[in-house]
């Protein structure tokens, strides 16, 4: 049964062109409706290795000359190639390729079985002449077909074609039968015939019939047959002698028994009386024998004449073939000359390649030399870095030991806030000592500090800070606010503002450090984290809620610190100073998130108005609501009061963490009282501060060590006492992001030291000694330690 997708079909054909074409025709009809690839298996013979096929039969190759044998080999190969080309052309558009099978001492039917296993052939079509041409025996092709049929693998399907028709192989009672498609027996397996009979058949039938058929036909195929017979003109005597010896040996074998049988009766019972009669009879028989021998001699003469005629034809074709051979030799000589010229070109190319290799070796040597120099410099650099790393590691180890000791001091955790307050008060005191004279700076000093009011130093975080610049005066970072006609601040009001800000000093009020009447600028202390407005309600240019990471502990501390600053402005023993515009944009945070109030109105000190003081309390209550809920309330105050403390507790900001419910209710109650200050007539900012202190103490009891940390701008704010001093920039006093080593041996933030050098300084910010050079070297070791320290701190629970 035919498969749906046969794929490759292997077709084994012999040297008989007619039978081969008939076999291919059967294959094309069989799989005409399928896309197949035909692989033609052709058994190439070892031409003239042992025997030569002549018009007189198969004779030993040793009887021919070497030149003739070589010419005949080329001719036979050309004949085979021509035959294969006709096979391929017959297949037409069907994809066809040739699989040559070299003939060896192994029987061809065994080679076929091995070929099936090697290529895993599933479809094999085999013509009868394929095995016959290899064995030159018809019975050998039949037995060979049965051998392939018995020993082929099960996955291989075998088709045997005889005369263009499919025959089937069947075995009955150990006898092989070959039948056609109608069940008629075509052939059966028998014992081999005697060698002499087969030889005679080959010599007489195959040789003479082939010779006369070639003579009578003028087709190209028959001319090829004549050409193959014309190769043996130079070996005629040897061939004739060998053929006569074969015939005489056969005749002697057949006649000897008969002659022996005749001699016996002559010598037996012979008498004198019958001797003459017997001699007469013998003489007659001798005459008959001589006559018979004469007839045979005449027949032999005729046969020899026919053989001479065939050899004459062969000699003519041999001459033509030799002429073609000479022409081929001439062509080969020309090809050899072309090959020699190509070799010369190759030699030139090889020489060019060798020259290129020599140049490449020179380049590699140069590269190796440079690599060695680079390696030496790298080793020197690594040695310096390792030495620096050891020193830094020793310092970091000491600092880590100090940190470990600090973590063990849980007893004094509740005093952390007090220490911060004390630190802020001390800083304010130092600033007061530096600026108590309200130093007035010249225009040149202000322009030098701000790099002539460069845009890169301009701060843009709030409506009131659009004209604020970051600057450095006496190695201290400050903020310089410039007043112009746009601010509608007259010279009198400017002087009043300077006088007011210079007369008050408090840890939670932004301190004034100086002013410039010429440029109408006021110098304030620098608040590193900007306004509370930017943290709680970032603008659209900042990613949403990127900075909203103040936890509820820090928000409670901001409430307490702002109330402390307001209570300083609203004393009970003197005329109060009201703020008049308290909101998140006027609450600034320094490096340690200490809250300070900014934006005092110079008119506030000119006269006293009880309603303005009440307004400060109300504004503070609204500020508390914004810190609790994380929302910028645009509703009237009455609506917030209507919500009550429980309503505010239900709207707590989740970003601040998990608020303790009891503390949240107390804070909401304080905010509602501030918003309803008109109802609570005895409720002042001092009362608010005392109430917040109570809540703050309760919160301190709930906070565990390490929980009191703030997250601002996406980074964790650490306790200033917990930061290793080596991580802080000596100029900015901040943890460095990109530390660089300067000639004085200290590491600075790249932006800070570049600004220092750009301002014309050629001395060290730490030692005030002249710098030998201004080269900046990245401190990768310190930077990696800072990153490791920050990652370790960030993994701690909030």
PDB file of N, CA and C in Angstrom, residues 199-254:
ATOM      1  N   UNK A 199      29.957 -19.819 -20.260  1.00  0.00           N
ATOM      2  CA  UNK A 199      30.998 -19.139 -20.998  1.00  0.00           C
ATOM      3  C   UNK A 199      30.749 -19.170 -22.493  1.00  0.00           C
ATOM      4  N   UNK A 200      30.296 -20.338 -22.993  1.00  0.00           N
ATOM      5  CA  UNK A 200      29.998 -20.420 -24.410  1.00  0.00           C
ATOM      6  C   UNK A 200      28.880 -19.501 -24.820  1.00  0.00           C
ATOM      7  N   UNK A 201      27.885 -19.423 -23.932  1.00  0.00           N
ATOM      8  CA  UNK A 201      26.750 -18.554 -24.245  1.00  0.00           C
ATOM      9  C   UNK A 201      27.190 -17.102 -24.333  1.00  0.00           C
ATOM     10  N   UNK A 202      28.073 -16.728 -23.411  1.00  0.00           N
ATOM     11  CA  UNK A 202      28.548 -15.353 -23.417  1.00  0.00           C
ATOM     12  C   UNK A 202      29.377 -15.068 -24.650  1.00  0.00           C
ATOM     13  N   UNK A 203      30.271 -16.056 -25.010  1.00  0.00           N
ATOM     14  CA  UNK A 203      31.191 -15.826 -26.131  1.00  0.00           C
ATOM     15  C   UNK A 203      30.482 -15.746 -27.459  1.00  0.00           C
ATOM     16  N   UNK A 204      29.535 -16.677 -27.655  1.00  0.00           N
ATOM     17  CA  UNK A 204      28.904 -16.753 -28.985  1.00  0.00           C
ATOM     18  C   UNK A 204      27.709 -15.833 -29.112  1.00  0.00           C
ATOM     19  N   UNK A 205      26.770 -15.922 -28.149  1.00  0.00           N
ATOM     20  CA  UNK A 205      25.521 -15.164 -28.301  1.00  0.00           C
ATOM     21  C   UNK A 205      25.756 -13.676 -28.074  1.00  0.00           C
ATOM     22  N   UNK A 206      26.391 -13.398 -26.958  1.00  0.00           N
ATOM     23  CA  UNK A 206      26.512 -11.993 -26.576  1.00  0.00           C
ATOM     24  C   UNK A 206      27.463 -11.232 -27.493  1.00  0.00           C
ATOM     25  N   UNK A 207      28.568 -11.933 -27.898  1.00  0.00           N
ATOM     26  CA  UNK A 207      29.581 -11.224 -28.673  1.00  0.00           C
ATOM     27  C   UNK A 207      29.158 -11.020 -30.112  1.00  0.00           C
ATOM     28  N   UNK A 208      28.806 -12.110 -30.816  1.00  0.00           N
ATOM     29  CA  UNK A 208      28.501 -11.988 -32.242  1.00  0.00           C
ATOM     30  C   UNK A 208      27.199 -11.279 -32.483  1.00  0.00           C
ATOM     31  N   UNK A 209      26.188 -11.571 -31.668  1.00  0.00           N
ATOM     32  CA  UNK A 209      24.899 -10.877 -31.877  1.00  0.00           C
ATOM     33  C   UNK A 209      25.067  -9.396 -31.640  1.00  0.00           C
ATOM     34  N   UNK A 210      25.836  -9.030 -30.611  1.00  0.00           N
ATOM     35  CA  UNK A 210      26.044  -7.598 -30.363  1.00  0.00           C
ATOM     36  C   UNK A 210      26.789  -6.945 -31.492  1.00  0.00           C
ATOM     37  N   UNK A 211      27.742  -7.691 -32.100  1.00  0.00           N
ATOM     38  CA  UNK A 211      28.525  -7.095 -33.184  1.00  0.00           C
ATOM     39  C   UNK A 211      27.672  -6.808 -34.392  1.00  0.00           C
ATOM     40  N   UNK A 212      26.850  -7.808 -34.803  1.00  0.00           N
ATOM     41  CA  UNK A 212      26.031  -7.596 -36.004  1.00  0.00           C
ATOM     42  C   UNK A 212      24.923  -6.596 -35.772  1.00  0.00           C
ATOM     43  N   UNK A 213      24.389  -6.563 -34.544  1.00  0.00           N
ATOM     44  CA  UNK A 213      23.327  -5.571 -34.302  1.00  0.00           C
ATOM     45  C   UNK A 213      23.898  -4.161 -34.342  1.00  0.00           C
ATOM     46  N   UNK A 214      25.140  -4.002 -33.889  1.00  0.00           N
ATOM     47  CA  UNK A 214      25.759  -2.675 -33.957  1.00  0.00           C
ATOM     48  C   UNK A 214      26.070  -2.300 -35.396  1.00  0.00           C
ATOM     49  N   UNK A 215      26.396  -3.268 -36.204  1.00  0.00           N
ATOM     50  CA  UNK A 215      26.709  -2.979 -37.599  1.00  0.00           C
ATOM     51  C   UNK A 215      25.478  -2.577 -38.390  1.00  0.00           C
ATOM     52  N   UNK A 216      24.342  -3.179 -38.032  1.00  0.00           N
ATOM     53  CA  UNK A 216      23.129  -2.933 -38.813  1.00  0.00           C
ATOM     54  C   UNK A 216      22.388  -1.689 -38.360  1.00  0.00           C
ATOM     55  N   UNK A 217      22.759  -1.082 -37.250  1.00  0.00           N
ATOM     56  CA  UNK A 217      22.018   0.091 -36.757  1.00  0.00           C
ATOM     57  C   UNK A 217      22.930   1.301 -36.798  1.00  0.00           C
ATOM     58  N   UNK A 218      22.386   2.440 -37.094  1.00  0.00           N
ATOM     59  CA  UNK A 218      23.164   3.680 -37.173  1.00  0.00           C
ATOM     60  C   UNK A 218      22.814   4.650 -36.058  1.00  0.00           C
ATOM     61  N   UNK A 219      22.085   4.184 -35.014  1.00  0.00           N
ATOM     62  CA  UNK A 219      21.691   5.085 -33.915  1.00  0.00           C
ATOM     63  C   UNK A 219      22.892   5.397 -33.051  1.00  0.00           C
ATOM     64  N   UNK A 220      22.858   6.485 -32.271  1.00  0.00           N
ATOM     65  CA  UNK A 220      23.997   6.834 -31.407  1.00  0.00           C
ATOM     66  C   UNK A 220      24.292   5.768 -30.399  1.00  0.00           C
ATOM     67  N   UNK A 221      23.256   5.072 -29.904  1.00  0.00           N
ATOM     68  CA  UNK A 221      23.500   4.033 -28.906  1.00  0.00           C
ATOM     69  C   UNK A 221      24.272   2.891 -29.505  1.00  0.00           C
ATOM     70  N   UNK A 222      23.901   2.462 -30.772  1.00  0.00           N
ATOM     71  CA  UNK A 222      24.609   1.368 -31.426  1.00  0.00           C
ATOM     72  C   UNK A 222      26.015   1.761 -31.790  1.00  0.00           C
ATOM     73  N   UNK A 223      26.248   3.020 -32.112  1.00  0.00           N
ATOM     74  CA  UNK A 223      27.598   3.484 -32.422  1.00  0.00           C
ATOM     75  C   UNK A 223      28.483   3.365 -31.194  1.00  0.00           C
ATOM     76  N   UNK A 224      27.867   3.600 -30.027  1.00  0.00           N
ATOM     77  CA  UNK A 224      28.635   3.442 -28.791  1.00  0.00           C
ATOM     78  C   UNK A 224      29.048   1.995 -28.630  1.00  0.00           C
ATOM     79  N   UNK A 225      28.111   1.043 -29.003  1.00  0.00           N
ATOM     80  CA  UNK A 225      28.450  -0.375 -28.903  1.00  0.00           C
ATOM     81  C   UNK A 225      29.589  -0.725 -29.834  1.00  0.00           C
ATOM     82  N   UNK A 226      29.579  -0.184 -31.091  1.00  0.00           N
ATOM     83  CA  UNK A 226      30.655  -0.446 -32.050  1.00  0.00           C
ATOM     84  C   UNK A 226      31.963   0.121 -31.527  1.00  0.00           C
ATOM     85  N   UNK A 227      31.892   1.337 -30.932  1.00  0.00           N
ATOM     86  CA  UNK A 227      33.107   1.949 -30.414  1.00  0.00           C
ATOM     87  C   UNK A 227      33.726   1.096 -29.326  1.00  0.00           C
ATOM     88  N   UNK A 228      32.850   0.481 -28.483  1.00  0.00           N
ATOM     89  CA  UNK A 228      33.414  -0.349 -27.409  1.00  0.00           C
ATOM     90  C   UNK A 228      34.103  -1.585 -27.946  1.00  0.00           C
ATOM     91  N   UNK A 229      33.702  -2.086 -29.183  1.00  0.00           N
ATOM     92  CA  UNK A 229      34.346  -3.272 -29.767  1.00  0.00           C
ATOM     93  C   UNK A 229      35.615  -2.941 -30.514  1.00  0.00           C
ATOM     94  N   UNK A 230      35.802  -1.671 -30.863  1.00  0.00           N
ATOM     95  CA  UNK A 230      36.940  -1.276 -31.688  1.00  0.00           C
ATOM     96  C   UNK A 230      38.215  -1.042 -30.891  1.00  0.00           C
ATOM     97  N   UNK A 231      38.209  -1.378 -29.592  1.00  0.00           N
ATOM     98  CA  UNK A 231      39.371  -1.100 -28.756  1.00  0.00           C
ATOM     99  C   UNK A 231      40.409  -2.213 -28.795  1.00  0.00           C
ATOM    100  N   UNK A 232      40.126  -3.290 -29.485  1.00  0.00           N
ATOM    101  CA  UNK A 232      40.975  -4.478 -29.313  1.00  0.00           C
ATOM    102  C   UNK A 232      41.716  -4.901 -30.602  1.00  0.00           C
ATOM    103  N   UNK A 233      41.978  -3.990 -31.476  1.00  0.00           N
ATOM    104  CA  UNK A 233      42.662  -4.312 -32.724  1.00  0.00           C
ATOM    105  C   UNK A 233      44.109  -4.730 -32.456  1.00  0.00           C
ATOM    106  N   UNK A 234      44.787  -4.113 -31.508  1.00  0.00           N
ATOM    107  CA  UNK A 234      46.171  -4.436 -31.204  1.00  0.00           C
ATOM    108  C   UNK A 234      46.307  -5.753 -30.456  1.00  0.00           C
ATOM    109  N   UNK A 235      45.201  -6.314 -29.951  1.00  0.00           N
ATOM    110  CA  UNK A 235      45.264  -7.563 -29.178  1.00  0.00           C
ATOM    111  C   UNK A 235      44.546  -8.708 -29.909  1.00  0.00           C
ATOM    112  N   UNK A 236      44.464  -8.637 -31.247  1.00  0.00           N
ATOM    113  CA  UNK A 236      43.646  -9.612 -31.983  1.00  0.00           C
ATOM    114  C   UNK A 236      44.221 -11.019 -31.861  1.00  0.00           C
ATOM    115  N   UNK A 237      45.565 -11.169 -32.029  1.00  0.00           N
ATOM    116  CA  UNK A 237      46.155 -12.510 -32.008  1.00  0.00           C
ATOM    117  C   UNK A 237      45.972 -13.170 -30.652  1.00  0.00           C
ATOM    118  N   UNK A 238      46.187 -12.394 -29.582  1.00  0.00           N
ATOM    119  CA  UNK A 238      46.017 -12.960 -28.243  1.00  0.00           C
ATOM    120  C   UNK A 238      44.574 -13.380 -28.012  1.00  0.00           C
ATOM    121  N   UNK A 239      43.617 -12.529 -28.421  1.00  0.00           N
ATOM    122  CA  UNK A 239      42.196 -12.850 -28.216  1.00  0.00           C
ATOM    123  C   UNK A 239      41.815 -14.104 -29.013  1.00  0.00           C
ATOM    124  N   UNK A 240      42.284 -14.175 -30.318  1.00  0.00           N
ATOM    125  CA  UNK A 240      41.941 -15.322 -31.160  1.00  0.00           C
ATOM    126  C   UNK A 240      42.522 -16.610 -30.595  1.00  0.00           C
ATOM    127  N   UNK A 241      43.785 -16.555 -30.142  1.00  0.00           N
ATOM    128  CA  UNK A 241      44.413 -17.743 -29.580  1.00  0.00           C
ATOM    129  C   UNK A 241      43.671 -18.213 -28.343  1.00  0.00           C
ATOM    130  N   UNK A 242      43.327 -17.213 -27.451  1.00  0.00           N
ATOM    131  CA  UNK A 242      42.629 -17.570 -26.207  1.00  0.00           C
ATOM    132  C   UNK A 242      41.257 -18.162 -26.500  1.00  0.00           C
ATOM    133  N   UNK A 243      40.568 -17.617 -27.531  1.00  0.00           N
ATOM    134  CA  UNK A 243      39.233 -18.120 -27.870  1.00  0.00           C
ATOM    135  C   UNK A 243      39.325 -19.526 -28.448  1.00  0.00           C
ATOM    136  N   UNK A 244      40.353 -19.779 -29.347  1.00  0.00           N
ATOM    137  CA  UNK A 244      40.508 -21.109 -29.939  1.00  0.00           C
ATOM    138  C   UNK A 244      40.845 -22.141 -28.872  1.00  0.00           C
ATOM    139  N   UNK A 245      41.658 -21.728 -27.890  1.00  0.00           N
ATOM    140  CA  UNK A 245      41.984 -22.651 -26.808  1.00  0.00           C
ATOM    141  C   UNK A 245      40.738 -23.032 -26.035  1.00  0.00           C
ATOM    142  N   UNK A 246      39.857 -22.062 -25.787  1.00  0.00           N
ATOM    143  CA  UNK A 246      38.612 -22.368 -25.067  1.00  0.00           C
ATOM    144  C   UNK A 246      37.748 -23.323 -25.872  1.00  0.00           C
ATOM    145  N   UNK A 247      37.653 -23.088 -27.237  1.00  0.00           N
ATOM    146  CA  UNK A 247      36.814 -23.951 -28.066  1.00  0.00           C
ATOM    147  C   UNK A 247      37.404 -25.349 -28.181  1.00  0.00           C
ATOM    148  N   UNK A 248      38.751 -25.389 -28.304  1.00  0.00           N
ATOM    149  CA  UNK A 248      39.385 -26.708 -28.452  1.00  0.00           C
ATOM    150  C   UNK A 248      39.285 -27.511 -27.174  1.00  0.00           C
ATOM    151  N   UNK A 249      39.372 -26.798 -26.029  1.00  0.00           N
ATOM    152  CA  UNK A 249      39.234 -27.519 -24.749  1.00  0.00           C
ATOM    153  C   UNK A 249      37.851 -28.092 -24.610  1.00  0.00           C
ATOM    154  N   UNK A 250      36.850 -27.345 -25.080  1.00  0.00           N
ATOM    155  CA  UNK A 250      35.480 -27.847 -25.008  1.00  0.00           C
ATOM    156  C   UNK A 250      35.299 -29.039 -25.945  1.00  0.00           C
ATOM    157  N   UNK A 251      35.887 -28.938 -27.192  1.00  0.00           N
ATOM    158  CA  UNK A 251      35.732 -30.036 -28.161  1.00  0.00           C
ATOM    159  C   UNK A 251      36.454 -31.276 -27.674  1.00  0.00           C
ATOM    160  N   UNK A 252      37.641 -31.096 -27.077  1.00  0.00           N
ATOM    161  CA  UNK A 252      38.386 -32.252 -26.576  1.00  0.00           C
ATOM    162  C   UNK A 252      37.654 -32.927 -25.443  1.00  0.00           C
ATOM    163  N   UNK A 253      37.018 -32.112 -24.592  1.00  0.00           N
ATOM    164  CA  UNK A 253      36.273 -32.695 -23.469  1.00  0.00           C
ATOM    165  C   UNK A 253      35.115 -33.536 -23.969  1.00  0.00           C
ATOM    166  N   UNK A 254      34.480 -33.098 -25.074  1.00  0.00           N
ATOM    167  CA  UNK A 254      33.311 -33.815 -25.562  1.00  0.00           C
ATOM    168  C   UNK A 254      33.710 -35.050 -26.430  1.00  0.00           C
TER     169      UNK A 254
END
